[in-house]
Short mmCIF file of C-alpha atoms in Angstrom, two decimals:
data_model
loop_
_atom_site.label_atom_id
_atom_site.label_comp_id
_atom_site.label_asym_id
_atom_site.label_seq_id
_atom_site.Cartn_x
_atom_site.Cartn_y
_atom_site.Cartn_z
CA MET J 240 108.97 90.67 82.96
CA GLY J 241 106.00 88.84 80.83
CA VAL J 242 102.27 89.95 79.87
CA GLY J 243 99.99 89.30 82.60
CA LEU J 244 102.50 88.10 85.18
CA TRP J 245 100.67 89.44 88.37
CA VAL J 246 103.61 89.94 91.16
CA GLY J 247 102.97 90.69 94.48
CA ALA J 248 103.95 90.57 98.88
CA ALA J 249 101.94 88.26 101.22
CA GLY J 250 104.15 89.46 105.39
CA VAL J 251 103.79 86.28 107.81
CA CYS J 252 103.43 87.30 110.97
CA MET J 253 103.08 84.48 113.67
CA ASN J 254 102.73 85.22 117.28
CA GLU J 255 103.75 83.64 120.32
CA HIS J 256 100.65 81.45 121.11
CA GLY J 257 100.93 79.76 117.67
CA GLU J 258 98.19 82.00 115.52
CA VAL J 259 98.86 84.04 112.73
CA LEU J 260 97.88 87.76 111.61
CA MET J 261 95.09 86.82 108.70
CA VAL J 262 93.02 88.80 107.47
CA ARG J 263 88.85 88.37 106.28
CA GLN J 264 88.25 89.27 102.46
CA GLY J 265 86.15 89.93 99.44
CA LYS J 266 84.01 92.30 97.77
CA GLU J 267 80.50 93.05 99.42
CA GLU J 268 78.48 90.26 96.96
CA GLU J 269 81.43 87.81 97.89
CA GLU J 270 82.08 84.91 99.99
CA LYS J 271 84.64 86.60 103.47
CA LEU J 272 87.24 84.58 103.39
CA TRP J 273 90.24 84.50 105.51
CA ALA J 274 93.96 84.54 104.06
CA ILE J 275 97.42 86.39 105.46
CA PRO J 276 97.61 89.84 103.94
CA ALA J 277 99.06 90.94 101.34
CA GLY J 278 99.29 92.53 97.34
CA GLY J 279 100.54 93.28 94.11
CA THR J 280 103.59 95.63 93.67
CA GLU J 281 103.77 99.49 92.76
CA LEU J 282 105.94 100.28 90.00
CA ASN J 283 109.39 100.70 91.16
CA GLU J 284 108.34 98.48 94.18
CA THR J 285 110.43 96.20 95.92
CA SER J 286 108.84 93.00 96.94
CA GLU J 287 110.12 93.32 100.50
CA GLU J 288 107.96 97.40 100.14
CA CYS J 289 105.61 95.88 98.65
CA CYS J 290 105.45 93.50 101.74
CA ILE J 291 105.45 95.89 104.20
CA ARG J 292 103.04 98.52 102.82
CA GLU J 293 100.54 95.85 102.14
CA VAL J 294 100.99 94.75 106.25
CA PHE J 295 100.38 98.28 106.69
CA GLU J 296 97.10 98.91 104.53
CA GLU J 297 95.67 96.41 105.39
CA THR J 298 95.84 95.75 109.25
CA GLY J 299 97.27 98.74 110.26
CA TYR J 300 100.45 97.55 111.38
CA GLU J 301 104.16 98.68 110.86
CA VAL J 302 106.18 95.65 110.64
CA GLU J 303 109.43 94.58 109.33
CA ILE J 304 110.97 91.83 107.20
CA VAL J 305 113.08 88.53 109.48
CA LYS J 306 113.28 86.84 106.37
CA PRO J 307 111.66 85.51 102.64
CA LEU J 308 110.29 82.14 102.94
CA TYR J 309 108.99 81.18 99.39
CA ILE J 310 107.57 82.35 96.46
CA LYS J 311 103.97 80.62 95.12
CA THR J 312 103.94 80.58 91.52
CA GLY J 313 101.01 79.51 88.85
CA LYS J 314 97.40 80.81 88.04
CA SER J 315 94.51 83.05 89.64
CA PHE J 316 92.19 83.79 87.66
CA GLY J 317 93.59 83.05 84.43
CA VAL J 318 96.58 85.21 85.09
CA ASP J 319 100.23 84.31 86.34
CA ILE J 320 100.84 84.99 88.72
CA LYS J 321 104.40 85.25 91.33
CA LEU J 322 103.91 85.29 95.44
CA GLN J 323 106.44 86.75 97.92
CA TYR J 324 105.99 85.49 101.28
CA PHE J 325 107.57 87.06 104.28
CA GLU J 326 108.01 86.64 107.75
CA VAL J 327 107.61 89.89 109.15
CA MET J 328 107.48 90.97 112.94
CA ILE J 329 104.90 94.50 113.82
CA THR J 330 107.10 96.62 114.87
CA GLY J 331 104.59 98.94 115.38
CA GLY J 332 100.45 100.32 114.69
CA GLU J 333 97.52 99.61 116.09
CA SER J 334 94.65 97.24 114.61
CA ARG J 335 93.41 98.96 111.99
CA ILE J 336 90.56 98.48 108.62
CA GLN J 337 92.27 101.24 106.47
CA ASP J 338 92.44 98.71 103.21
CA PRO J 339 91.80 101.30 100.60
CA ASP J 340 90.62 99.00 98.54
CA GLY J 341 87.73 98.37 100.64
CA LEU J 342 88.00 94.21 100.57
CA ILE J 343 88.88 93.93 103.99
CA HIS J 344 86.35 92.92 106.45
CA GLU J 345 88.38 91.62 109.98
CA VAL J 346 91.85 92.03 110.76
CA ALA J 347 93.03 89.06 113.42
CA TRP J 348 95.00 86.70 115.15
CA LYS J 349 94.26 83.37 114.08
CA LYS J 350 95.15 79.12 115.01
CA VAL J 351 95.75 78.01 111.48
CA ALA J 352 95.28 74.38 112.97
CA GLY J 353 91.69 75.11 114.18
CA MET J 354 90.69 75.67 110.74
CA VAL J 355 89.38 74.39 107.59
CA GLU J 356 90.19 74.81 103.54
CA ALA J 357 87.46 76.15 103.30
CA ASP J 358 87.87 78.81 105.27
CA PHE J 359 90.72 80.11 103.22
CA GLY J 360 90.84 82.33 100.32
CA PHE J 361 93.76 80.86 99.26
CA PRO J 362 93.34 76.92 100.13
CA GLU J 363 97.12 75.86 99.49
CA ASP J 364 98.36 79.20 102.23
CA ARG J 365 96.23 76.48 104.81
CA GLU J 366 99.00 73.87 104.55
CA PHE J 367 102.97 76.00 104.11
CA LEU J 368 100.93 78.48 107.76
CA LEU J 369 101.58 74.72 109.81
CA ASN J 370 104.20 73.63 108.55
CA LEU J 371 105.58 77.07 108.69
CA LEU J 372 104.42 77.09 112.31
CA LYS J 373 105.75 73.71 113.40
CA GLU J 374 108.77 74.89 111.97
CA ASN J 375 108.82 77.33 114.89
CA ALA J 376 107.70 75.36 117.80
CA LEU J 377 111.06 73.83 117.35
CA ARG J 378 113.12 76.54 117.01
#
């Protein structure tokens, strides 16, 4: 693994109303923006394990992996990133904020079509989510 490569996982959970489970996050002094529950892998943790842990830490929901969706690569804050997105399904738990980093301020089901890019901490996720929701509606 290259120096300065951040590897993480994100859990995309959709409900029957065409909404996506999202968290509003940011440091106290920053604007709070919406994002998919995600975080970095810990030592000896698979992407799948990271995804399940991060969704639980950030939302309170226990999930299982449905399938891998895609891998986002690029740079964020000058660091190379590799973020594996998974479709997940809730198997238990309840909505509650228990983020050890204290960055999560709200957990909610959001209609992505009603959101603008400025609502997103990672604006590139909006188009990906809209396409995913469209595919799911066709299933």
